[in-house]
PDB file of C-alpha atoms and ligand atoms in Angstrom:
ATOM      1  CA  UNK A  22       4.586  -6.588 -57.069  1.00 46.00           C
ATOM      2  CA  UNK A  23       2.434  -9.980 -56.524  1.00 45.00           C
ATOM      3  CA  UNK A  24       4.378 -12.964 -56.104  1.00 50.00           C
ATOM      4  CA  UNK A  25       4.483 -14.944 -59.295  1.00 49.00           C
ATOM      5  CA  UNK A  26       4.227 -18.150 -57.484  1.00 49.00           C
ATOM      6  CA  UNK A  27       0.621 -17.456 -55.555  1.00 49.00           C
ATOM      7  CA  UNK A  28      -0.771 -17.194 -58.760  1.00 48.00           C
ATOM      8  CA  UNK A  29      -0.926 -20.946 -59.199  1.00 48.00           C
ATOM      9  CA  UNK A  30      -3.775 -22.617 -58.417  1.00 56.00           C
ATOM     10  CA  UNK A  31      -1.781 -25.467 -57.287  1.00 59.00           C
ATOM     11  CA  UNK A  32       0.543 -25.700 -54.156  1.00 55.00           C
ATOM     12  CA  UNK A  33       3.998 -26.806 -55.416  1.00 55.00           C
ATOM     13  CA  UNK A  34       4.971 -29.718 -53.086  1.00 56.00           C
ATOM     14  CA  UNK A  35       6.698 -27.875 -50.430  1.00 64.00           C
ATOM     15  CA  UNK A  36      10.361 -27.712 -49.937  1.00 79.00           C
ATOM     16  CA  UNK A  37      11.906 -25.399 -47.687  1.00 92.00           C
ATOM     17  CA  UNK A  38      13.878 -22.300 -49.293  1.00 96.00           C
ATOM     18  CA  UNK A  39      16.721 -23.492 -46.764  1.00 97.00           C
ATOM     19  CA  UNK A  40      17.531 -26.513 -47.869  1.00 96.00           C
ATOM     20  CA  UNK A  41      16.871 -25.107 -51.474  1.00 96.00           C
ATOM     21  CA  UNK A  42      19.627 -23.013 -51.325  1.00 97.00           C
ATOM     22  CA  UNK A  43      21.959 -25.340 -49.669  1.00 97.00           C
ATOM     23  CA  UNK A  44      21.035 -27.931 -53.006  1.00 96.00           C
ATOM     24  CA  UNK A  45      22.020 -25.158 -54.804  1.00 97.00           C
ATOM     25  CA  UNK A  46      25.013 -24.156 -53.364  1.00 98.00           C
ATOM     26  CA  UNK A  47      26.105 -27.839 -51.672  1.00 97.00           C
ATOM     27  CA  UNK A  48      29.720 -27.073 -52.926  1.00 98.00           C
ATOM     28  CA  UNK A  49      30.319 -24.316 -50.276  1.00 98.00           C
ATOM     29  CA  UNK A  50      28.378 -26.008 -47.778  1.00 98.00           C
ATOM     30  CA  UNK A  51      30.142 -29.444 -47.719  1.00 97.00           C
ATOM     31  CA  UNK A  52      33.694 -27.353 -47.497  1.00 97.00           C
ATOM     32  CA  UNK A  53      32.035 -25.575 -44.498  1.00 98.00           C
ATOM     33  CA  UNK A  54      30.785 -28.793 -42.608  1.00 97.00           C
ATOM     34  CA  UNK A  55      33.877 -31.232 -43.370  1.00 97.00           C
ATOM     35  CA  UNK A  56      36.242 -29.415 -43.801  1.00 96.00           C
ATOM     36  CA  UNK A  57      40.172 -30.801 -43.562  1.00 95.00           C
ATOM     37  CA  UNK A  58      40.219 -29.705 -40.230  1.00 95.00           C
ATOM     38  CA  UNK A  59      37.101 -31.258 -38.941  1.00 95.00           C
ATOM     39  CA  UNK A  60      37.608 -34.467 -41.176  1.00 95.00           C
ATOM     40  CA  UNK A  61      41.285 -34.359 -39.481  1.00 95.00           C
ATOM     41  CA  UNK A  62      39.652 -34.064 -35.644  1.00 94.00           C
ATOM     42  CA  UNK A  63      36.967 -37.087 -36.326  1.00 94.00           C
ATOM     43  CA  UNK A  64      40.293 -39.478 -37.788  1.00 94.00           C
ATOM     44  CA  UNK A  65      42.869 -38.176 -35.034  1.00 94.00           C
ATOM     45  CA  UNK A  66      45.495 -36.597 -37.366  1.00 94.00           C
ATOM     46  CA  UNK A  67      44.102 -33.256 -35.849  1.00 93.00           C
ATOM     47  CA  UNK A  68      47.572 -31.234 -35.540  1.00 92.00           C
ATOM     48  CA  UNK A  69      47.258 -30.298 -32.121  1.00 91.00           C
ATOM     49  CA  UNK A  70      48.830 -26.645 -32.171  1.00 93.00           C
ATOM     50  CA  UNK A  71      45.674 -26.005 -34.862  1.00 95.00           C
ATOM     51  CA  UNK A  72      43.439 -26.560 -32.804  1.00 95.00           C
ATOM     52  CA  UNK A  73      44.923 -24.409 -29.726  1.00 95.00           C
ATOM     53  CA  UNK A  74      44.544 -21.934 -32.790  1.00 96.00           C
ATOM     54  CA  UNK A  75      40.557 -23.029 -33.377  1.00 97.00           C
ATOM     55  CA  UNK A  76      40.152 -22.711 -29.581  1.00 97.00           C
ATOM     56  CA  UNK A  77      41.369 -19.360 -28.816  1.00 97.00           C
ATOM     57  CA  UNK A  78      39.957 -17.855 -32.504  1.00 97.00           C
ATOM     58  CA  UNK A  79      36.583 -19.108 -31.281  1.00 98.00           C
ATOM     59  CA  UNK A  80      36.469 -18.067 -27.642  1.00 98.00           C
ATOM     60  CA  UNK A  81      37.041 -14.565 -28.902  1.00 97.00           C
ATOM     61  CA  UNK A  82      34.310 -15.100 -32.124  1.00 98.00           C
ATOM     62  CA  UNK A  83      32.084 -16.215 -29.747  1.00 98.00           C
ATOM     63  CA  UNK A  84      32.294 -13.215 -27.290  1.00 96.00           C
ATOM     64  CA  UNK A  85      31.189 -11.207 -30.676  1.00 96.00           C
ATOM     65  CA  UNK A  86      28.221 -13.732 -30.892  1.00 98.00           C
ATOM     66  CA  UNK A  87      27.146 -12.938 -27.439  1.00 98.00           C
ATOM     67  CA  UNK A  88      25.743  -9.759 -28.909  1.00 97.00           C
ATOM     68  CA  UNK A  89      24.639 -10.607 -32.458  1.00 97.00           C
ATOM     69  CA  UNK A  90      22.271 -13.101 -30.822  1.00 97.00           C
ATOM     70  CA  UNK A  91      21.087 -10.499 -27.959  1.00 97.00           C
ATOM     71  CA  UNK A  92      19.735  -8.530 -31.334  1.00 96.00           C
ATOM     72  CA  UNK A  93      18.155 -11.763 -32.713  1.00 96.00           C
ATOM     73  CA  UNK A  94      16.661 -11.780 -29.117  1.00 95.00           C
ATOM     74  CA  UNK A  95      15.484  -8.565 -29.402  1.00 94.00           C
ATOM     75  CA  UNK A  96      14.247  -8.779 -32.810  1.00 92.00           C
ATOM     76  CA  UNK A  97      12.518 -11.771 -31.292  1.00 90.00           C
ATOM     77  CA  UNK A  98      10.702  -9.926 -29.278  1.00 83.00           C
ATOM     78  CA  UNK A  99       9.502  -7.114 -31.563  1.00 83.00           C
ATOM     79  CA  UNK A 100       9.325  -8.414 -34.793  1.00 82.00           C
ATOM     80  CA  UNK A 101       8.363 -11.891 -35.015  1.00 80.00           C
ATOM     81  CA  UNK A 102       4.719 -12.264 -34.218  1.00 78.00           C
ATOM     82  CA  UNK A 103       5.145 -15.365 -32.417  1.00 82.00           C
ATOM     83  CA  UNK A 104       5.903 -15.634 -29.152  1.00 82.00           C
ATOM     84  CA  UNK A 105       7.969 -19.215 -28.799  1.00 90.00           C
ATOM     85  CA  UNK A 106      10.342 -17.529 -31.404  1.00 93.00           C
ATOM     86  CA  UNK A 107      12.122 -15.548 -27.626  1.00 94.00           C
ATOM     87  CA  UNK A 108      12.127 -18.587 -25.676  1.00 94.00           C
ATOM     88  CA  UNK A 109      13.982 -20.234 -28.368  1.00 95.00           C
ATOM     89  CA  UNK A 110      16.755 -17.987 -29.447  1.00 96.00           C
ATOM     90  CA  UNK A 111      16.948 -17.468 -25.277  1.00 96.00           C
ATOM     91  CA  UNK A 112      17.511 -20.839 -24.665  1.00 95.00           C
ATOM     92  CA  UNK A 113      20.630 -20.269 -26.992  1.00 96.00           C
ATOM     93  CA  UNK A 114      21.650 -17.199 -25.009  1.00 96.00           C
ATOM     94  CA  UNK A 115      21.499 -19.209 -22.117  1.00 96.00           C
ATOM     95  CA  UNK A 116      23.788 -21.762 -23.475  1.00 95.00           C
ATOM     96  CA  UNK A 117      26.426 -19.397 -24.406  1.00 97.00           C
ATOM     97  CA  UNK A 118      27.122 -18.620 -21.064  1.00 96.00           C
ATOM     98  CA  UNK A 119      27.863 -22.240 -20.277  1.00 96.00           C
ATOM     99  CA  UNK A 120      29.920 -22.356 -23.471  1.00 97.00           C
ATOM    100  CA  UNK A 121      32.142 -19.372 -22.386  1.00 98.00           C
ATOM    101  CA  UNK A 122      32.772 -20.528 -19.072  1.00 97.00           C
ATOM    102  CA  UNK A 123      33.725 -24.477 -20.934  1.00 97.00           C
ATOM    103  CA  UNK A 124      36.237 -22.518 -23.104  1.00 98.00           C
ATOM    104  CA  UNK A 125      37.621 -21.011 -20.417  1.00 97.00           C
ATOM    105  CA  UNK A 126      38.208 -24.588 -19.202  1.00 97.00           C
ATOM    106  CA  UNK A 127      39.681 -25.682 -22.247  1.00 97.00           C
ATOM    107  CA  UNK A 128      42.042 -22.808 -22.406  1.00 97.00           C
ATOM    108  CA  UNK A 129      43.584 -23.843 -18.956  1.00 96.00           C
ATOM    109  CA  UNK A 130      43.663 -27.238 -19.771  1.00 96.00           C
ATOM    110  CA  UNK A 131      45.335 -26.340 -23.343  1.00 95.00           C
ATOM    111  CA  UNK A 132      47.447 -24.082 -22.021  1.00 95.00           C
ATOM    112  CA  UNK A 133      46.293 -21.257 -24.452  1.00 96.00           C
ATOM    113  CA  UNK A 134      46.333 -17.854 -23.043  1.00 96.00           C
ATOM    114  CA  UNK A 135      43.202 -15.846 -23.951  1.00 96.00           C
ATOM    115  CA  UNK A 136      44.239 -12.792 -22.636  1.00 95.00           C
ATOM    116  CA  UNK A 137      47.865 -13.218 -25.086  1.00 95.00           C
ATOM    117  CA  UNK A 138      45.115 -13.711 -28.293  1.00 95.00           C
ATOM    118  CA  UNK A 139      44.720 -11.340 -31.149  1.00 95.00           C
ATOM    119  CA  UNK A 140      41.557 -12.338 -33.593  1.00 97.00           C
ATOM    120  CA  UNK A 141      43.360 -13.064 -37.014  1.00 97.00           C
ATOM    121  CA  UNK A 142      41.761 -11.668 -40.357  1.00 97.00           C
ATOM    122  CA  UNK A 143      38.924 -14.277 -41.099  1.00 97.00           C
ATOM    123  CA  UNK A 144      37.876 -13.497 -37.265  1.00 98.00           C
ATOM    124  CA  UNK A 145      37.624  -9.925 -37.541  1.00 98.00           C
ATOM    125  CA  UNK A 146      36.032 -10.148 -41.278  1.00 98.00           C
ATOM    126  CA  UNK A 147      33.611 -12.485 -39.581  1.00 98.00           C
ATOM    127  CA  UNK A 148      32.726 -10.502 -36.500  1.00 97.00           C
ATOM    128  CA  UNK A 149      32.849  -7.263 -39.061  1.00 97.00           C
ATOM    129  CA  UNK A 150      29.769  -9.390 -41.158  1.00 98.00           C
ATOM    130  CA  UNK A 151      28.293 -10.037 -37.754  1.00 97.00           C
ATOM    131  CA  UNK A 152      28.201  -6.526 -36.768  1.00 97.00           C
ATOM    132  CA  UNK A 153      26.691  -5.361 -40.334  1.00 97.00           C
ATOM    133  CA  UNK A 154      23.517  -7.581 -40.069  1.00 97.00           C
ATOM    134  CA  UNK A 155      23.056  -6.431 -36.833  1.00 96.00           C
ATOM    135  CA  UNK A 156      21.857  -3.116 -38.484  1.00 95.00           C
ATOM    136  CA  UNK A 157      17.983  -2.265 -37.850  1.00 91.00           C
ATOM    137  CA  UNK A 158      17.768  -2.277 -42.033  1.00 94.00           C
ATOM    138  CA  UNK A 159      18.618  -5.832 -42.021  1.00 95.00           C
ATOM    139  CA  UNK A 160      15.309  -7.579 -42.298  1.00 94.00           C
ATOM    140  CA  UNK A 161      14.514 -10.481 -39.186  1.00 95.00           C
ATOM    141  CA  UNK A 162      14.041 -13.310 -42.185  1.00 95.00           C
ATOM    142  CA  UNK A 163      17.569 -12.195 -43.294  1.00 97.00           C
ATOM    143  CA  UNK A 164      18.834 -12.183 -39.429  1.00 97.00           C
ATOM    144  CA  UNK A 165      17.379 -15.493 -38.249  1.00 97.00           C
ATOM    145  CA  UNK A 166      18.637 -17.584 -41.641  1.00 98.00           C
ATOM    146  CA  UNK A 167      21.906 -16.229 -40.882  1.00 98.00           C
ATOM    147  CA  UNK A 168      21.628 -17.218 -37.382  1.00 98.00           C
ATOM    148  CA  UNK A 169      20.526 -20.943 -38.595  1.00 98.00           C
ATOM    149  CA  UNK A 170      23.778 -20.945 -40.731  1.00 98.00           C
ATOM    150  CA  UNK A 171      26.167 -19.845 -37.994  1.00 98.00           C
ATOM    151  CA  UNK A 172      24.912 -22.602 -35.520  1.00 98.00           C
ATOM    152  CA  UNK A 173      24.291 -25.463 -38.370  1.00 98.00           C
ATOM    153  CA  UNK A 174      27.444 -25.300 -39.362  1.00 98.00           C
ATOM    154  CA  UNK A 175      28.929 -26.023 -36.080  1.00 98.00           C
ATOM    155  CA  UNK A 176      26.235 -28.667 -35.627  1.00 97.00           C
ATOM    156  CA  UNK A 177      26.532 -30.508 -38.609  1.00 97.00           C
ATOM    157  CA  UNK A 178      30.469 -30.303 -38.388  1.00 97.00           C
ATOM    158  CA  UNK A 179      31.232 -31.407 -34.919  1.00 96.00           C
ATOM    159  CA  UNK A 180      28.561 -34.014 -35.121  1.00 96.00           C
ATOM    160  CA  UNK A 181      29.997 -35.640 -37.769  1.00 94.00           C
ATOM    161  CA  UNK A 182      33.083 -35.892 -35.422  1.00 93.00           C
ATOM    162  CA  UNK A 183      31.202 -38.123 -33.425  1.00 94.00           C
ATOM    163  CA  UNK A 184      29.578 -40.250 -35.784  1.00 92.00           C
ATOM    164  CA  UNK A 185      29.864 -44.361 -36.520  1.00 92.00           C
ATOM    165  CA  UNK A 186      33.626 -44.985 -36.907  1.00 91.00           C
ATOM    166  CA  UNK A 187      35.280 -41.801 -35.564  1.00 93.00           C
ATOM    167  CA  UNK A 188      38.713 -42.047 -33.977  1.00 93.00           C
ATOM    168  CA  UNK A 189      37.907 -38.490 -32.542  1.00 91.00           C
ATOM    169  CA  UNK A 190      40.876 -38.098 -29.863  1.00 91.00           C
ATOM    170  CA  UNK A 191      39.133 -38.596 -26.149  1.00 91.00           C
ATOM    171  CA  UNK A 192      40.604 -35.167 -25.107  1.00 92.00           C
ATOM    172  CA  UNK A 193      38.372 -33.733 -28.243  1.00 93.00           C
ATOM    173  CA  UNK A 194      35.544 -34.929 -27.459  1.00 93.00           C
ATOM    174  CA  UNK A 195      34.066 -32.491 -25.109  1.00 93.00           C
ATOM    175  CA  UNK A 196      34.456 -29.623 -28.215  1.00 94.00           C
ATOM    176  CA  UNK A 197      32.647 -32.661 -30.475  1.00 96.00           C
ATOM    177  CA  UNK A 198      30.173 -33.239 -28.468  1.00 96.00           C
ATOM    178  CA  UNK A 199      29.087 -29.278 -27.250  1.00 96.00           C
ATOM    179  CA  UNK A 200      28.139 -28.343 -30.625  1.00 97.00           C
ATOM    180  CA  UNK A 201      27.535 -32.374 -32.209  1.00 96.00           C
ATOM    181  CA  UNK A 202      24.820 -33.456 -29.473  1.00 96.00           C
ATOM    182  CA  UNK A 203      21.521 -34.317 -29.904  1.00 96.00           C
ATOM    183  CA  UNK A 204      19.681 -31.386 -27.888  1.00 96.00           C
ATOM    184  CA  UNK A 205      21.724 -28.556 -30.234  1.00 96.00           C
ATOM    185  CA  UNK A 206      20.859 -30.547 -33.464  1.00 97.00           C
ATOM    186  CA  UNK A 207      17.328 -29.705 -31.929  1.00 96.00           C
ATOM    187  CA  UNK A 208      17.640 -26.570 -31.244  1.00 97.00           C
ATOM    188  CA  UNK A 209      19.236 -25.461 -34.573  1.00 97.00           C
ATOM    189  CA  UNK A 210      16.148 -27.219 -36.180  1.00 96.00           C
ATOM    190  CA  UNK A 211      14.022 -24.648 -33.876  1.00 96.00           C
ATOM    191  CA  UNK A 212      16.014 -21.776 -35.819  1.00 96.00           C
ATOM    192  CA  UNK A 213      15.546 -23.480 -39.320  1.00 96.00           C
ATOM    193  CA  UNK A 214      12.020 -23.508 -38.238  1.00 94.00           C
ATOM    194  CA  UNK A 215      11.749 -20.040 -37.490  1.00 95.00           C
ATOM    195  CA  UNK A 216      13.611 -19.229 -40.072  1.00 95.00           C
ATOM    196  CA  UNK A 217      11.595 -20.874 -43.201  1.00 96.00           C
ATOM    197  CA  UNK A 218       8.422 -19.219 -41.600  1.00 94.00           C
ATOM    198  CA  UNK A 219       9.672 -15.729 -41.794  1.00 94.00           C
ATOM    199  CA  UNK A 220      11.014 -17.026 -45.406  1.00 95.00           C
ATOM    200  CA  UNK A 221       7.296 -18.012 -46.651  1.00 93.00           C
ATOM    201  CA  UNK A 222       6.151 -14.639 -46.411  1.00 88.00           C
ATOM    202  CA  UNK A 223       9.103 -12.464 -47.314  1.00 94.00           C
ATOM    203  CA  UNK A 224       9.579 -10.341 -50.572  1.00 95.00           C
ATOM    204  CA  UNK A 225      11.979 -12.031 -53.356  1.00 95.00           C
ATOM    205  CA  UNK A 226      14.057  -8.920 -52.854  1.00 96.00           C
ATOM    206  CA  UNK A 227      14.357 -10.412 -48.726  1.00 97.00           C
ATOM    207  CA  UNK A 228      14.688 -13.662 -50.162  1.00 97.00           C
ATOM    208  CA  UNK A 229      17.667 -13.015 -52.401  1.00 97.00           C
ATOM    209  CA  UNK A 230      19.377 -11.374 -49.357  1.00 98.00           C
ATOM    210  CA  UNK A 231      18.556 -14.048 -47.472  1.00 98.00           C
ATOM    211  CA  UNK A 232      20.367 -16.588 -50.162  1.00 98.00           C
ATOM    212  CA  UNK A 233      23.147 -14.057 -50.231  1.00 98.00           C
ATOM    213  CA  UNK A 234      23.669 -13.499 -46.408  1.00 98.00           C
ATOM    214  CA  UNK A 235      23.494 -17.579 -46.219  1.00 98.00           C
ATOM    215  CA  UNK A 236      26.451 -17.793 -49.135  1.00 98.00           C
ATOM    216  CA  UNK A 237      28.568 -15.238 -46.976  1.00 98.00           C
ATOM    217  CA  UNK A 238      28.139 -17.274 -43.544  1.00 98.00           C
ATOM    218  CA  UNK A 239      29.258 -20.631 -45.751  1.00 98.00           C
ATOM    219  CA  UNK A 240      32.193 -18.485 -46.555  1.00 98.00           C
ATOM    220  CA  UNK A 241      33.011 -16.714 -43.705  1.00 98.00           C
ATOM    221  CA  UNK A 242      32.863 -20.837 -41.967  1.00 98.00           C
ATOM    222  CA  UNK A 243      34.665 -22.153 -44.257  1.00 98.00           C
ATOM    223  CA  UNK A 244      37.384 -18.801 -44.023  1.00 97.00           C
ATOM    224  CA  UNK A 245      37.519 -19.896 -40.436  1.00 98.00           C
ATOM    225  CA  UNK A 246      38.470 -23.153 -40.786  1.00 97.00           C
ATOM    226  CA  UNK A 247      41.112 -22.589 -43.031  1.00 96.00           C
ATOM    227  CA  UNK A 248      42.492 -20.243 -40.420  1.00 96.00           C
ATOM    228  CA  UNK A 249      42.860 -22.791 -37.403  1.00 94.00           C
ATOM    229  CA  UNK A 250      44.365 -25.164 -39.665  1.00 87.00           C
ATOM    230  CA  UNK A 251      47.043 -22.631 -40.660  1.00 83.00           C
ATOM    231  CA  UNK A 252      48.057 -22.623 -36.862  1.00 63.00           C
ATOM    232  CA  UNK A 253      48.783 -19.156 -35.616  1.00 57.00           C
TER     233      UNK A 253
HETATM  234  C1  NFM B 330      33.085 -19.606 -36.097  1.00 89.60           C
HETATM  235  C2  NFM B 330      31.963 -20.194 -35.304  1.00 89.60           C
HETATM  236  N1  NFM B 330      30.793 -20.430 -35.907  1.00 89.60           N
HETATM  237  C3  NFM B 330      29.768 -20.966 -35.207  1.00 89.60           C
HETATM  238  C4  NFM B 330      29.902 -21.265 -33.874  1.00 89.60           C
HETATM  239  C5  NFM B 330      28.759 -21.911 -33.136  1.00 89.60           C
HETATM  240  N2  NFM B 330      27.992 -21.003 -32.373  1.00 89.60           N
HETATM  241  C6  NFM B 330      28.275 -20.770 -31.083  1.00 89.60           C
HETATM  242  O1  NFM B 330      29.149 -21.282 -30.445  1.00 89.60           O
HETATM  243  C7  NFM B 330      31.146 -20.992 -33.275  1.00 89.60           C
HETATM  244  N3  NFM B 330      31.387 -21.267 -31.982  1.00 89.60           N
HETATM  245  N4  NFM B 330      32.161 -20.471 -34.022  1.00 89.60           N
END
């Protein structure tokens, strides 16, 4: 099947199929990136034995990550076609190990025993979704706009913790300011990047998973969320 839309003789101004989709579904991704307990972190009403919940839910998500992204890596490596896709999603490897090591710090300081923590059901259901994209079926366009969603959503949340007129609690700011700093909003615009080029040339059948698997990682967010504020 040709693609209806090459047919035209004119190129429609070009807007990416990301930010399509989020204008299209901007109702599930404003609950995912200020939500009440972001909005309650960046005006310092944050209940404090939430986010000892947030903390030790994450640390154990993000040991799940770990591997998802090693198969972006890989797909990286195989599938893309362009080389400065690896070095990217690498680069956010990398970072992960400094990000498990600050959690660890955070759990001390916290007082929030890792070792003690059981993932709750948004966790699991999450790292369960994580694991299913990680099949070899699951097309790298699909993968990497997944990928984008997972680490925008973070971006776009904790920097808004940091923005003009925050009263973000000092002893919060180091979680604001891991995923809300300049250098990550960079590096998820890498992803975005390598994500709307894989986009451009996929099938409409990849680019209706692609919406789909975006919905589910707005949900799956926004799930999250709504488990740290409910404590433990
Ligand atoms: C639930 C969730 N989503 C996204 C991130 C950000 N990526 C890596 O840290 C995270 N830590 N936790």
């Amino acid at each position: 099947m040709k693609n209806l839309e090459t047919s035209s003789m004119e190129e429609p101004e070009k807007t990416g199929m990301i930010d399509t989709w989020l204008d299209k579904h901007s109702s599930i991704y404003t609950a995912a990136t200020r939500h009440a307990f972001v909005v309650s972190i960046r005006d310092g009403s944050v209940d404090l034995s939430s986010f000892r919940t947030w903390l030790g839910q994450d640390y154990l998500f993000v040991r799940g990550f770990v591997p998802f992204v090693a198969n972006v890596l890989i797909r990286a490596g195989k599938e893309s076609g362009e080389s400065s896709d690896m070095e990217v999603i690498l680069g956010g490897l990398a970072s992960l190990y400094d990000e498990i090591e600050w959690f660890k710090r955070e759990g001390s300081k916290w007082n929030v025993d890792f070792s003690t923590i059981v993932p709750q059901k948004a966790n699991q259901e999450y790292r369960r979704f994580l694991e299913a994209l990680m099949s070899s079926e699951v097309k790298y366009a699909v993968i990497m706009t997944a990928f984008w969603a997972i680490e925008a959503v973070y971006q776009e949340s904790f920097a808004h913790c940091l923005e003009d007129g925050n009263k973000t609690p000092a002893e919060l700011t180091g979680a604001c300011h891991r995923w809300g700093n300049d250098g990550f909003k960079k590096y998820c615009l890498s992803v975005k990047n390598i994500a709307e080029r894989c986009l451009e040339n996929a099938s409409s059948e990849v680019l209706a998973e692609a919406e789909n698997v975006l919905v589910r990682v707005l949900e799956h967010e926004l799930a999250f969320w709504e488990m740290s504020r409910g404590g433990n």
